[in-house]
């Protein structure tokens, strides 16, 4: 009887340790994405050429990392929080997870008060709150500057459309010590290198009849094509390799 009791006393902690080790070895690092339509998942379906760079990011990682893309069309730092989307992400963050935050396209819309966040006060305030709340959960906050829009002048020079917002993101990263993926600088260089006409391939520039869902074609210089989604994701991966080596160690060769 005493032998059986001794066996149970020894075995129980050992089983607990084995289960704990098994759980920890199976746990994935999660990369959460929050942002707008340039990042968001777009349906894989017939006649839908639009894609977001965030929806292909997981393809670059090995099995130790998973990506959860919570970015949504039309959202700003303000509306993403006010509509409750951030709360759903925040409650899932575990220590060691990453949260990549890319806003700016919709924060600048002054005629949309539910989304507008001025670059001097409200926008930095919102970014800092996302950073703080991520850190409170043990996560790693990562800021990303918004990707550029494709807008060339008559001389073939790329025009700035985001005003003070990219610099506001850089400033918040510097003030808080958060990692920064400068996608604005990367995409600006890319579009300047490709030029006005070739860079159309990155966005939704379509001729009438190419896609049934867009019978009249499209001239959209904000949203990404499949080609653009993968190319911009390549740039995000390059920035992660530069600034987040621990996470980059899980990229596929």
Short mmCIF file of C-alpha atoms in Angstrom, two decimals:
data_model
loop_
_atom_site.label_atom_id
_atom_site.label_comp_id
_atom_site.label_asym_id
_atom_site.label_seq_id
_atom_site.Cartn_x
_atom_site.Cartn_y
_atom_site.Cartn_z
CA UNK A 1 0.00 0.00 0.00
CA UNK A 2 2.83 2.37 0.94
CA UNK A 3 4.63 1.49 -2.30
CA UNK A 4 1.55 2.45 -4.35
CA UNK A 5 1.21 5.77 -2.47
CA UNK A 6 4.92 6.52 -3.04
CA UNK A 7 4.56 5.75 -6.75
CA UNK A 8 1.60 8.12 -7.08
CA UNK A 9 3.44 10.84 -5.12
CA UNK A 10 6.43 10.66 -7.46
CA UNK A 11 4.51 10.06 -10.68
CA UNK A 12 2.07 12.97 -10.42
CA UNK A 13 4.68 15.75 -10.53
CA UNK A 14 6.59 13.95 -13.29
CA UNK A 15 3.47 13.71 -15.43
CA UNK A 16 2.79 17.40 -14.76
CA UNK A 17 6.30 18.32 -15.88
CA UNK A 18 5.98 16.19 -19.02
CA UNK A 19 2.66 17.81 -19.92
CA UNK A 20 4.02 21.29 -19.25
CA UNK A 21 7.04 20.61 -21.45
CA UNK A 22 4.84 19.21 -24.19
CA UNK A 23 2.60 22.30 -24.08
CA UNK A 24 5.52 24.72 -24.15
CA UNK A 25 7.24 22.88 -26.99
CA UNK A 26 4.03 22.99 -29.06
CA UNK A 27 3.24 26.65 -28.41
CA UNK A 28 3.59 28.86 -31.44
CA UNK A 29 4.77 32.42 -31.47
CA UNK A 30 1.91 34.45 -32.89
CA UNK A 31 2.34 37.56 -35.00
CA UNK A 32 -0.82 39.66 -34.82
CA UNK A 33 -1.43 42.24 -37.55
CA UNK A 34 -3.67 45.25 -37.04
CA UNK A 35 -4.18 47.89 -39.69
CA UNK A 36 -6.21 48.88 -42.73
CA UNK A 37 -7.09 47.52 -46.17
CA UNK A 38 -3.51 47.50 -47.47
CA UNK A 39 -2.74 44.85 -44.84
CA UNK A 40 -6.09 43.06 -44.55
CA UNK A 41 -7.08 39.61 -45.77
CA UNK A 42 -9.03 39.68 -49.03
CA UNK A 43 -11.11 36.69 -50.18
CA UNK A 44 -9.52 34.04 -52.34
CA UNK A 45 -12.29 33.70 -54.87
CA UNK A 46 -12.90 33.90 -58.58
CA UNK A 47 -12.68 37.43 -60.00
CA UNK A 48 -11.10 39.08 -56.94
CA UNK A 49 -7.69 40.52 -57.84
CA UNK A 50 -7.26 42.56 -54.63
CA UNK A 51 -4.98 41.26 -51.85
CA UNK A 52 -3.39 42.66 -48.70
CA UNK A 53 0.28 42.15 -47.90
CA UNK A 54 -0.57 40.77 -44.46
CA UNK A 55 -2.47 37.80 -45.81
CA UNK A 56 0.63 36.27 -47.38
CA UNK A 57 3.06 36.91 -44.51
CA UNK A 58 2.51 33.52 -42.87
CA UNK A 59 3.78 31.79 -46.02
CA UNK A 60 7.27 33.10 -45.23
CA UNK A 61 7.50 31.54 -41.74
CA UNK A 62 8.32 28.03 -40.57
CA UNK A 63 5.94 26.03 -38.38
CA UNK A 64 7.05 27.77 -35.16
CA UNK A 65 5.28 31.02 -36.08
CA UNK A 66 1.70 31.66 -37.03
CA UNK A 67 0.18 34.90 -38.27
CA UNK A 68 -3.23 36.21 -37.27
CA UNK A 69 -4.27 39.06 -39.53
CA UNK A 70 -6.91 41.26 -37.88
CA UNK A 71 -6.46 44.27 -40.18
CA UNK A 72 -9.71 45.58 -41.65
CA UNK A 73 -10.71 47.77 -44.56
CA UNK A 74 -11.22 51.44 -43.80
CA UNK A 75 -10.00 51.41 -40.21
CA UNK A 76 -7.84 53.95 -38.43
CA UNK A 77 -6.06 53.79 -35.09
CA UNK A 78 -9.19 55.35 -33.61
CA UNK A 79 -11.98 53.36 -35.28
CA UNK A 80 -10.18 50.01 -34.90
CA UNK A 81 -10.21 50.56 -31.15
CA UNK A 82 -13.63 52.23 -30.85
CA UNK A 83 -15.34 49.40 -32.75
CA UNK A 84 -13.93 46.81 -30.32
CA UNK A 85 -11.57 45.06 -32.73
CA UNK A 86 -8.50 45.78 -30.62
CA UNK A 87 -10.05 44.25 -27.48
CA UNK A 88 -10.47 40.96 -29.34
CA UNK A 89 -6.80 40.99 -30.34
CA UNK A 90 -5.48 42.17 -26.98
CA UNK A 91 -7.08 39.35 -24.99
CA UNK A 92 -5.28 36.78 -27.17
CA UNK A 93 -1.75 38.18 -26.79
CA UNK A 94 0.62 35.88 -24.91
CA UNK A 95 4.13 36.72 -23.66
CA UNK A 96 6.55 36.69 -26.58
CA UNK A 97 3.93 37.32 -29.26
CA UNK A 98 4.33 40.21 -31.70
CA UNK A 99 1.82 42.87 -32.72
CA UNK A 100 2.55 44.70 -35.99
CA UNK A 101 0.63 47.99 -36.15
CA UNK A 102 0.19 49.77 -39.51
CA UNK A 103 -2.26 52.65 -39.78
CA UNK A 104 -2.31 56.08 -41.43
CA UNK A 105 -4.33 55.76 -44.64
CA UNK A 106 -7.62 56.44 -42.87
CA UNK A 107 -6.43 58.43 -39.88
CA UNK A 108 -5.90 61.39 -42.23
CA UNK A 109 -9.53 61.54 -43.38
CA UNK A 110 -10.71 64.78 -41.79
CA UNK A 111 -14.21 64.41 -43.26
CA UNK A 112 -14.67 61.15 -41.35
CA UNK A 113 -14.76 62.08 -37.63
CA UNK A 114 -15.12 58.47 -36.49
CA UNK A 115 -11.74 57.74 -38.09
CA UNK A 116 -9.80 60.99 -38.12
CA UNK A 117 -6.81 61.18 -35.77
CA UNK A 118 -4.62 64.22 -36.26
CA UNK A 119 -0.89 63.48 -36.69
CA UNK A 120 0.27 65.84 -33.96
CA UNK A 121 -1.85 64.60 -31.03
CA UNK A 122 -4.46 61.88 -31.43
CA UNK A 123 -2.58 59.62 -33.85
CA UNK A 124 0.59 59.39 -31.68
CA UNK A 125 -1.58 58.99 -28.59
CA UNK A 126 -3.39 56.03 -30.13
CA UNK A 127 -0.13 54.39 -31.25
CA UNK A 128 1.36 54.75 -27.77
CA UNK A 129 -1.72 53.20 -26.23
CA UNK A 130 -1.45 50.17 -28.55
CA UNK A 131 2.21 49.86 -27.59
CA UNK A 132 1.56 50.11 -23.87
CA UNK A 133 -1.31 47.62 -23.87
CA UNK A 134 0.69 45.13 -25.95
CA UNK A 135 3.57 45.36 -23.49
CA UNK A 136 1.21 44.90 -20.54
CA UNK A 137 0.29 41.52 -22.05
CA UNK A 138 3.96 40.60 -22.46
CA UNK A 139 3.87 41.11 -26.22
CA UNK A 140 6.31 42.88 -28.51
CA UNK A 141 4.81 45.96 -30.23
CA UNK A 142 6.07 46.71 -33.73
CA UNK A 143 5.15 49.92 -35.55
CA UNK A 144 4.97 50.08 -39.34
CA UNK A 145 4.74 53.25 -41.39
CA UNK A 146 1.93 53.24 -43.99
CA UNK A 147 2.81 52.09 -47.48
CA UNK A 148 2.77 54.83 -50.12
CA UNK A 149 0.00 55.47 -52.58
CA UNK A 150 0.95 55.45 -56.24
CA UNK A 151 0.73 59.10 -57.29
CA UNK A 152 3.13 60.40 -59.93
CA UNK A 153 3.16 63.91 -61.33
CA UNK A 154 3.52 64.82 -65.01
CA UNK A 155 7.31 64.65 -64.69
CA UNK A 156 7.25 61.11 -63.36
CA UNK A 157 8.01 62.16 -59.78
CA UNK A 158 6.29 60.28 -56.95
CA UNK A 159 4.13 62.58 -54.81
CA UNK A 160 3.69 62.32 -51.05
CA UNK A 161 0.08 61.65 -49.96
CA UNK A 162 0.44 60.78 -46.27
CA UNK A 163 1.60 64.14 -44.99
CA UNK A 164 2.96 64.03 -41.45
CA UNK A 165 1.73 60.52 -40.60
CA UNK A 166 4.82 58.46 -41.54
CA UNK A 167 7.06 60.78 -39.57
CA UNK A 168 4.66 60.62 -36.62
CA UNK A 169 5.06 56.83 -36.58
CA UNK A 170 8.85 57.14 -36.68
CA UNK A 171 8.77 59.65 -33.85
CA UNK A 172 6.62 57.41 -31.64
CA UNK A 173 8.97 54.48 -32.29
CA UNK A 174 11.91 56.61 -31.25
CA UNK A 175 10.17 57.92 -28.13
CA UNK A 176 8.94 54.52 -26.94
CA UNK A 177 11.74 52.25 -28.15
CA UNK A 178 9.28 50.15 -30.17
CA UNK A 179 10.63 48.38 -33.24
CA UNK A 180 9.91 50.14 -36.54
CA UNK A 181 9.27 48.67 -39.97
CA UNK A 182 9.62 51.63 -42.30
CA UNK A 183 7.38 50.41 -45.09
CA UNK A 184 6.72 53.97 -46.22
CA UNK A 185 10.42 54.49 -47.03
CA UNK A 186 10.71 51.02 -48.58
CA UNK A 187 7.65 51.36 -50.81
CA UNK A 188 8.61 54.89 -51.81
CA UNK A 189 11.99 53.66 -53.01
CA UNK A 190 10.34 50.74 -54.80
CA UNK A 191 7.88 52.91 -56.72
CA UNK A 192 10.57 55.41 -57.63
CA UNK A 193 12.74 52.57 -58.91
CA UNK A 194 9.95 50.95 -60.92
CA UNK A 195 8.55 54.21 -62.28
CA UNK A 196 5.07 55.42 -63.12
CA UNK A 197 3.98 52.82 -65.66
CA UNK A 198 5.56 49.58 -64.34
CA UNK A 199 4.40 50.31 -60.78
CA UNK A 200 0.78 49.99 -61.90
CA UNK A 201 1.28 46.23 -61.60
CA UNK A 202 1.52 46.59 -57.82
CA UNK A 203 -1.92 48.15 -57.55
CA UNK A 204 -5.37 47.58 -59.01
CA UNK A 205 -4.90 48.91 -62.52
CA UNK A 206 -7.14 46.76 -64.68
CA UNK A 207 -8.54 47.00 -68.18
CA UNK A 208 -12.28 46.60 -68.79
CA UNK A 209 -13.26 42.97 -68.98
CA UNK A 210 -10.17 41.54 -67.27
CA UNK A 211 -12.20 40.59 -64.19
CA UNK A 212 -15.92 39.85 -64.11
CA UNK A 213 -16.34 41.64 -60.78
CA UNK A 214 -14.85 44.81 -62.28
CA UNK A 215 -16.33 44.94 -65.77
CA UNK A 216 -15.28 48.56 -66.28
CA UNK A 217 -11.72 47.93 -65.08
CA UNK A 218 -10.03 49.87 -62.27
CA UNK A 219 -7.52 52.62 -61.62
CA UNK A 220 -6.85 52.21 -57.90
CA UNK A 221 -3.53 53.53 -56.59
CA UNK A 222 -4.10 52.54 -52.94
CA UNK A 223 -5.08 48.88 -52.88
CA UNK A 224 -2.76 46.07 -53.85
CA UNK A 225 -2.89 43.44 -56.54
CA UNK A 226 -1.59 39.94 -55.85
CA UNK A 227 1.74 41.02 -57.31
CA UNK A 228 1.77 44.05 -55.02
CA UNK A 229 0.85 42.05 -51.93
CA UNK A 230 3.79 39.69 -52.37
CA UNK A 231 6.22 42.45 -53.29
CA UNK A 232 5.25 44.61 -50.29
CA UNK A 233 5.43 41.54 -48.06
CA UNK A 234 8.98 41.00 -49.35
CA UNK A 235 9.78 44.51 -48.10
CA UNK A 236 8.16 43.81 -44.72
CA UNK A 237 10.24 40.65 -44.43
CA UNK A 238 13.40 42.63 -45.21
CA UNK A 239 12.53 45.08 -42.43
CA UNK A 240 11.83 42.25 -39.97
CA UNK A 241 15.21 40.70 -40.78
CA UNK A 242 16.84 44.05 -40.06
CA UNK A 243 15.03 44.98 -36.85
CA UNK A 244 13.59 41.76 -35.38
CA UNK A 245 16.29 39.08 -35.78
CA UNK A 246 14.70 36.71 -33.23
CA UNK A 247 11.52 36.60 -35.28
CA UNK A 248 13.40 36.55 -38.58
CA UNK A 249 15.17 33.39 -37.46
CA UNK A 250 11.90 31.58 -38.27
CA UNK A 251 11.71 32.63 -41.90
CA UNK A 252 11.92 29.74 -44.33
CA UNK A 253 15.25 29.54 -46.19
#
